[in-house]
Short mmCIF file of C-alpha atoms in Angstrom, two decimals:
data_model
loop_
_atom_site.label_atom_id
_atom_site.label_comp_id
_atom_site.label_asym_id
_atom_site.label_seq_id
_atom_site.Cartn_x
_atom_site.Cartn_y
_atom_site.Cartn_z
CA MET K 437 40.01 -31.59 -5.29
CA TRP K 438 38.29 -30.01 -2.39
CA GLY K 439 36.69 -26.69 -1.41
CA ILE K 440 34.90 -24.97 1.47
CA ASP K 441 31.18 -25.67 1.65
CA ASN K 442 29.65 -22.38 3.00
CA SER K 443 26.36 -24.19 3.62
CA ALA K 444 28.15 -25.84 6.52
CA GLY K 445 27.78 -22.58 8.47
CA ALA K 446 29.13 -19.15 9.15
CA VAL K 447 30.72 -17.14 11.93
CA LEU K 448 29.25 -14.08 13.63
CA SER K 449 31.19 -11.04 14.90
CA VAL K 450 29.49 -8.47 17.09
CA ASP K 451 30.60 -4.96 17.94
CA VAL K 452 28.84 -3.75 21.16
CA GLY K 453 28.60 -0.02 21.67
CA THR K 454 26.36 2.46 23.45
CA GLN K 455 25.18 4.08 20.19
CA TRP K 456 25.06 1.03 17.87
CA VAL K 457 25.32 -2.75 17.98
CA ARG K 458 26.92 -3.91 14.77
CA LEU K 459 26.86 -7.50 13.43
CA ALA K 460 28.63 -9.28 10.54
CA LEU K 461 28.10 -12.84 9.30
CA THR K 462 31.12 -14.31 7.48
CA GLY K 463 31.16 -17.55 5.49
CA LEU K 464 33.71 -20.23 6.42
CA ASP K 465 35.64 -19.18 3.31
CA GLY K 466 36.11 -15.67 4.77
CA THR K 467 33.48 -14.01 2.49
CA ARG K 468 31.19 -11.49 4.20
CA ALA K 469 27.62 -12.79 3.99
CA ALA K 470 25.63 -10.06 5.72
CA THR K 471 26.08 -6.96 7.96
CA TRP K 472 23.67 -4.92 9.98
CA ARG K 473 23.64 -2.25 12.69
CA GLU K 474 20.90 -1.66 15.18
CA ARG K 475 20.56 1.30 17.60
CA PRO K 476 19.77 0.18 21.14
CA ALA K 477 16.57 1.67 22.63
CA SER K 478 18.68 2.56 25.70
CA PRO K 479 22.37 2.59 26.55
CA SER K 480 22.05 -0.37 28.92
CA ALA K 481 22.63 -4.09 28.91
CA ASP K 482 18.94 -4.77 28.24
CA GLY K 483 18.92 -2.23 25.35
CA VAL K 484 22.02 -3.85 23.77
CA LEU K 485 20.72 -7.39 24.06
CA ALA K 486 17.43 -6.39 22.46
CA ALA K 487 19.30 -4.69 19.59
CA LEU K 488 21.49 -7.74 19.31
CA ASP K 489 18.45 -9.97 18.91
CA ALA K 490 17.00 -7.69 16.25
CA GLY K 491 20.26 -7.54 14.31
CA LEU K 492 20.82 -11.25 14.58
CA GLU K 493 17.35 -11.96 13.05
CA HIS K 494 18.21 -9.67 10.16
CA VAL K 495 21.63 -11.05 9.26
CA VAL K 496 20.59 -14.64 9.59
CA GLY K 497 17.61 -13.98 7.35
CA GLU K 498 19.59 -12.02 4.77
CA ALA K 499 22.22 -14.75 4.59
CA GLY K 500 19.62 -17.50 4.44
CA LEU K 501 21.37 -19.34 7.22
CA ARG K 502 19.85 -22.55 8.49
CA PRO K 503 18.92 -22.83 12.21
CA GLY K 504 22.01 -23.55 14.22
CA GLY K 505 24.23 -22.51 11.31
CA ILE K 506 26.46 -20.14 13.29
CA ALA K 507 29.62 -22.09 13.97
CA PHE K 508 31.19 -19.54 16.35
CA THR K 509 30.43 -16.08 17.64
CA VAL K 510 32.92 -13.46 18.88
CA VAL K 511 31.57 -10.42 20.75
CA GLY K 512 33.63 -7.29 21.05
CA SER K 513 32.84 -5.88 24.43
CA PRO K 514 33.61 -2.61 26.17
CA GLY K 515 35.51 -2.82 29.41
CA VAL K 516 37.82 -5.67 30.48
CA VAL K 517 37.17 -9.39 30.03
CA ARG K 518 38.99 -11.29 32.73
CA PRO K 519 40.78 -14.22 31.05
CA GLU K 520 40.60 -16.52 34.08
CA SER K 521 36.85 -16.15 34.61
CA GLY K 522 35.40 -14.42 31.53
CA VAL K 523 33.83 -11.85 33.87
CA LEU K 524 33.17 -8.38 32.34
CA GLU K 525 34.44 -5.43 34.32
CA HIS K 526 34.92 -1.65 33.91
CA ALA K 527 32.21 -1.18 31.25
CA SER K 528 31.10 2.05 33.00
CA ASN K 529 29.52 3.56 29.87
CA LEU K 530 27.11 0.66 29.53
CA PRO K 531 25.10 0.17 32.74
CA GLY K 532 24.39 -3.47 33.64
CA TRP K 533 26.74 -4.86 31.04
CA GLY K 534 29.14 -6.22 33.72
CA ASP K 535 26.36 -8.13 35.54
CA ALA K 536 26.63 -11.93 35.52
CA ARG K 537 23.27 -12.16 33.77
CA THR K 538 24.81 -10.53 30.68
CA LEU K 539 27.15 -13.41 30.11
CA ASP K 540 24.30 -15.85 30.86
CA ALA K 541 22.14 -14.10 28.29
CA LEU K 542 24.91 -14.30 25.65
CA ARG K 543 25.56 -17.98 26.38
CA ALA K 544 21.83 -18.69 26.13
CA ARG K 545 21.86 -17.25 22.59
CA PHE K 546 25.17 -18.72 21.32
CA GLY K 547 26.02 -21.68 23.54
CA SER K 548 29.56 -22.88 23.89
CA GLY K 549 30.61 -21.45 20.56
CA LEU K 550 31.08 -17.97 22.06
CA LEU K 551 34.03 -15.78 22.92
CA VAL K 552 33.60 -12.38 24.51
CA MET K 553 36.76 -10.31 23.95
CA LYS K 554 37.80 -6.80 24.75
CA ASP K 555 36.75 -4.57 21.81
CA VAL K 556 40.01 -2.70 21.42
CA TYR K 557 41.92 -6.00 21.07
CA LEU K 558 39.57 -7.06 18.26
CA ALA K 559 40.07 -3.67 16.66
CA ALA K 560 43.83 -4.30 16.85
CA LEU K 561 43.35 -7.69 15.11
CA GLY K 562 41.24 -5.97 12.42
CA GLU K 563 43.93 -3.29 11.95
CA ALA K 564 46.67 -5.93 11.79
CA ARG K 565 44.63 -7.70 9.10
CA ALA K 566 44.36 -4.46 7.10
CA ARG K 567 48.10 -3.94 7.29
CA ARG K 568 49.05 -7.59 6.75
CA ASN K 569 50.78 -7.01 3.36
CA THR K 570 52.66 -3.88 4.57
CA GLY K 571 54.96 -5.54 7.07
CA GLN K 572 53.48 -3.33 9.83
CA GLY K 573 52.64 -6.04 12.37
CA ASP K 574 53.97 -4.09 15.35
CA PHE K 575 52.13 -0.92 16.49
CA VAL K 576 50.13 0.68 19.27
CA LEU K 577 46.44 1.12 18.54
CA PHE K 578 44.92 4.06 20.41
CA SER K 579 41.12 4.31 20.34
CA ILE K 580 39.18 7.34 21.52
CA GLY K 581 35.37 7.55 21.45
CA ARG K 582 32.89 7.51 24.34
CA GLY K 583 35.48 5.27 25.87
CA VAL K 584 39.26 5.23 25.65
CA GLY K 585 41.42 2.21 25.20
CA ALA K 586 44.68 1.00 23.63
CA ALA K 587 46.38 -2.18 22.51
CA VAL K 588 50.08 -2.98 22.17
CA VAL K 589 50.34 -5.19 19.05
CA ARG K 590 53.30 -7.45 18.40
CA ASP K 591 53.49 -9.60 15.28
CA GLY K 592 49.83 -8.85 14.54
CA GLN K 593 48.57 -9.97 18.01
CA PRO K 594 47.45 -7.68 20.90
CA LEU K 595 49.15 -8.21 24.22
CA SER K 596 46.55 -8.68 26.93
CA GLY K 597 48.79 -8.79 30.08
CA ALA K 598 48.37 -11.01 33.11
CA HIS K 599 44.74 -10.09 33.78
CA GLY K 600 43.51 -8.68 30.47
CA MET K 601 44.26 -5.11 31.65
CA ALA K 602 46.96 -4.16 29.21
CA GLY K 603 46.00 -0.97 27.39
CA GLU K 604 43.43 0.24 29.92
CA ILE K 605 44.70 3.76 29.40
CA ALA K 606 41.43 5.17 30.65
CA PHE K 607 42.77 4.75 34.21
CA LEU K 608 46.00 6.70 33.57
CA PRO K 609 46.26 9.28 36.38
CA LEU K 610 46.36 12.89 35.28
CA ALA K 611 47.94 14.18 38.47
CA ALA K 612 50.65 13.02 40.88
CA PRO K 613 49.40 11.23 44.05
CA ARG K 614 48.52 13.46 46.94
CA PRO K 615 50.85 13.52 49.91
CA ALA K 616 50.08 11.26 52.84
CA GLY K 617 47.41 12.76 55.10
CA GLN K 618 45.65 14.69 52.41
CA GLU K 619 42.15 13.69 51.40
CA ASN K 620 42.00 11.35 48.44
CA ASP K 621 38.71 10.35 46.85
CA GLY K 622 40.32 7.34 45.14
CA PRO K 623 40.38 6.52 41.44
CA SER K 624 37.47 7.29 39.16
CA ALA K 625 35.28 4.36 38.18
CA ARG K 626 35.40 5.56 34.61
CA GLY K 627 39.02 6.58 34.68
CA ALA K 628 40.59 10.04 35.00
CA PHE K 629 41.99 9.99 31.50
CA GLU K 630 38.79 8.83 29.85
CA GLU K 631 36.81 11.54 31.70
CA ALA K 632 39.21 14.15 30.36
CA ALA K 633 39.78 12.81 26.78
CA SER K 634 36.57 11.10 25.72
CA ALA K 635 34.36 12.27 22.87
CA ASP K 636 31.88 13.52 25.48
CA ALA K 637 34.53 15.61 27.14
CA MET K 638 35.48 17.20 23.80
CA LEU K 639 31.89 18.24 23.09
CA GLU K 640 31.54 19.63 26.61
CA GLN K 641 34.74 21.63 26.26
CA ALA K 642 33.50 23.09 22.97
CA ALA K 643 30.16 23.98 24.64
CA ARG K 644 31.88 25.82 27.39
CA ALA K 645 33.65 27.93 24.77
CA GLY K 646 30.28 28.76 23.16
CA ALA K 647 30.44 26.34 20.22
CA ARG K 648 27.89 23.50 20.37
CA PHE K 649 28.31 20.42 18.26
CA GLY K 650 26.08 17.39 18.17
CA THR K 651 28.84 14.93 17.31
CA VAL K 652 32.60 14.68 17.19
CA ALA K 653 32.34 14.42 13.45
CA GLU K 654 30.78 17.91 13.35
CA LEU K 655 33.45 19.30 15.69
CA MET K 656 36.30 17.88 13.68
CA GLU K 657 34.85 19.22 10.43
CA ALA K 658 34.47 22.65 11.98
CA ALA K 659 38.14 22.56 13.07
CA ARG K 660 39.22 21.73 9.50
CA GLU K 661 37.13 24.64 8.27
CA GLY K 662 38.84 27.07 10.63
CA SER K 663 36.58 27.33 13.69
CA PRO K 664 38.90 28.66 16.49
CA GLU K 665 36.71 27.04 19.18
CA ALA K 666 36.81 23.66 17.53
CA GLU K 667 40.51 23.90 16.74
CA ALA K 668 41.25 24.68 20.38
CA VAL K 669 39.41 21.50 21.41
CA VAL K 670 41.35 19.48 18.84
CA LEU K 671 44.70 20.84 20.07
CA GLN K 672 43.79 20.07 23.64
CA GLU K 673 42.70 16.58 22.72
CA GLY K 674 45.93 16.13 20.78
CA ALA K 675 47.94 17.16 23.80
CA LEU K 676 46.04 14.70 26.02
CA ALA K 677 46.49 11.88 23.50
CA ALA K 678 50.18 12.74 23.24
CA PHE K 679 50.53 12.65 27.02
CA ALA K 680 49.07 9.11 27.16
CA LEU K 681 50.97 7.88 24.14
CA SER K 682 54.29 9.22 25.56
CA ALA K 683 53.87 6.49 28.26
CA PHE K 684 53.51 3.82 25.58
CA THR K 685 56.36 5.22 23.60
CA VAL K 686 58.91 5.14 26.39
CA ALA K 687 57.66 1.74 27.62
CA VAL K 688 57.48 -0.32 24.39
CA ASP K 689 59.13 1.88 21.71
CA PRO K 690 56.53 1.21 18.99
CA PRO K 691 57.41 1.76 15.35
CA LEU K 692 53.91 3.10 14.60
CA ILE K 693 50.90 4.55 16.42
CA VAL K 694 47.44 4.02 14.91
CA LEU K 695 44.47 6.24 15.85
CA ALA K 696 41.03 4.68 15.98
CA GLY K 697 37.61 5.30 17.50
CA SER K 698 35.29 8.10 16.54
CA VAL K 699 37.75 10.81 17.54
CA GLY K 700 40.64 9.25 15.65
CA LEU K 701 38.55 8.33 12.49
CA HIS K 702 36.72 11.62 12.23
CA GLY K 703 39.78 13.67 13.20
CA GLY K 704 41.70 12.12 10.35
CA ASP K 705 45.12 13.44 9.32
CA HIS K 706 44.38 16.80 10.93
CA PHE K 707 44.10 15.18 14.36
CA ALA K 708 46.96 12.76 13.65
CA ARG K 709 49.28 15.72 12.98
CA ALA K 710 48.21 17.40 16.30
CA VAL K 711 48.99 14.19 18.19
CA ARG K 712 52.31 13.68 16.50
CA THR K 713 53.32 17.32 17.20
CA GLY K 714 52.36 16.96 20.85
CA LEU K 715 54.16 13.62 21.17
CA GLN K 716 57.35 14.99 19.60
CA SER K 717 57.37 17.98 21.91
CA ALA K 718 57.13 15.66 24.94
CA LEU K 719 60.08 13.39 23.89
CA PRO K 720 63.77 14.03 23.55
CA PHE K 721 64.04 11.49 20.69
CA GLU K 722 62.24 10.93 17.42
CA ALA K 723 58.58 10.12 18.01
CA PRO K 724 57.00 7.26 15.94
CA PRO K 725 54.69 8.16 13.03
CA VAL K 726 51.03 8.59 13.87
CA GLU K 727 48.47 7.34 11.35
CA VAL K 728 44.69 6.96 11.14
CA SER K 729 43.31 3.44 11.19
CA ARG K 730 43.11 1.63 7.85
CA ALA K 731 40.49 -0.76 9.06
CA GLY K 732 38.15 2.13 9.95
CA GLU K 733 34.88 1.58 11.73
CA ASP K 734 34.81 -2.07 10.66
CA ALA K 735 37.95 -2.86 12.61
CA ILE K 736 36.15 -4.66 15.51
CA LEU K 737 34.00 -6.66 13.12
CA GLU K 738 36.95 -7.64 10.95
CA GLY K 739 39.01 -8.64 13.97
CA GLY K 740 36.07 -10.56 15.43
CA ALA K 741 35.48 -12.38 12.16
CA GLU K 742 39.11 -13.44 11.98
CA LYS K 743 39.10 -14.69 15.54
CA ALA K 744 35.76 -16.46 15.06
CA LEU K 745 36.98 -18.20 11.88
CA GLN K 746 40.07 -19.46 13.66
CA LEU K 747 37.93 -20.84 16.53
CA ALA K 748 35.28 -22.26 14.21
CA TRP K 749 37.86 -24.21 12.22
CA GLU K 750 39.32 -25.61 15.44
CA LYS K 751 35.82 -26.62 16.55
CA LEU K 752 34.77 -28.15 13.29
CA SER K 753 38.11 -29.94 12.80
CA SER K 754 37.91 -31.56 16.22
CA ALA K 755 34.44 -32.89 15.23
CA LEU K 756 35.74 -34.71 12.13
#
C-alpha cells in the first residue's frame, strides 16, 4: 500500500496580469491548498514582482508549507516566451516585464524548479482539463482582455509553433499592405488587432458614443439590459472577433471555439452568439460552435498547476 505524502511539498501556479497577480498552491495529490490574489501597486515589472512576493508569503503561510517546500513553479506570463532562450517578448501592456532582470528575479525566487509559459497556453491547458470528460480535446481558445491571444489545442495540448508565436493574433493586420512607395509606419508594437479589439478599446468606443463604463463587466451587463450604446460596442467586438477567428477556422478547421479573458467571460452567451453570427456570415460553410470557457478565470492557474505537477513528479522521480 502506498499514498502521496503532501508534506513532501506542493507546486505553485502564478497568473501574471496588469490588474492582479493570482497564485495557487496545489498539493502533490492535486488538491488545492491555498489561493490568493494581490493587486500590483503599479502595472510594471516591479509592481508585479512585489505583488508576487506578498501573495507568495500569504499562500505559503496559509498552507503551512515548510521552507523550500515548493517542488515546482509555473508562471503564466503575458507576451511570448521564446522556447530556445526563455526570453520574454511582446508584453507591451506590462512595462519592464520583458527585461532580462525579470527572469533573473524569478529565478532568484524559485531556482531551477521554474517554468515561465505563455499565459494563453496555460489557459488552454486549464480549459482542456475542464473538458477532459467531454471528449472535446480539440478547440481554439480565443482570449480577449487588456491583451488578446489565442491557442490552437490538439488532443488537449496547445500548439506553440516554431518560435512560441502560434496564436499571437494581436498582430493580425487589419488592413492590406500599402503599395510600394507609400509611407508605412510599420507594425504596431502592441498589435493592430489588439489595439482595435482589447477591453480598453471597447470602453473607449463606448465613451465616444457617450456611454462611460468603468469595466467590461459593466458594459456587457448594460448590453444585456438593452443599452443601445453598449450593444453597438458588443456587436462591433463580435465582428472583430469573428474576423480573427475566420482565419483560424479556414486554417485549422476547429470543431469548437472557446471564448476566454474578461471580454469572453463577462460577455457570456450574449457575446458568444454575436461572435458565432459574425463568423457564420463570413464563411461559406458551417461555422464551428462558439462557447464560453468552462474553466473561467481560474483557467491559467489550473493549467499552471497541471503543468507544474507534471514537472514536479519528473523532478522528484529523478531524485529517487
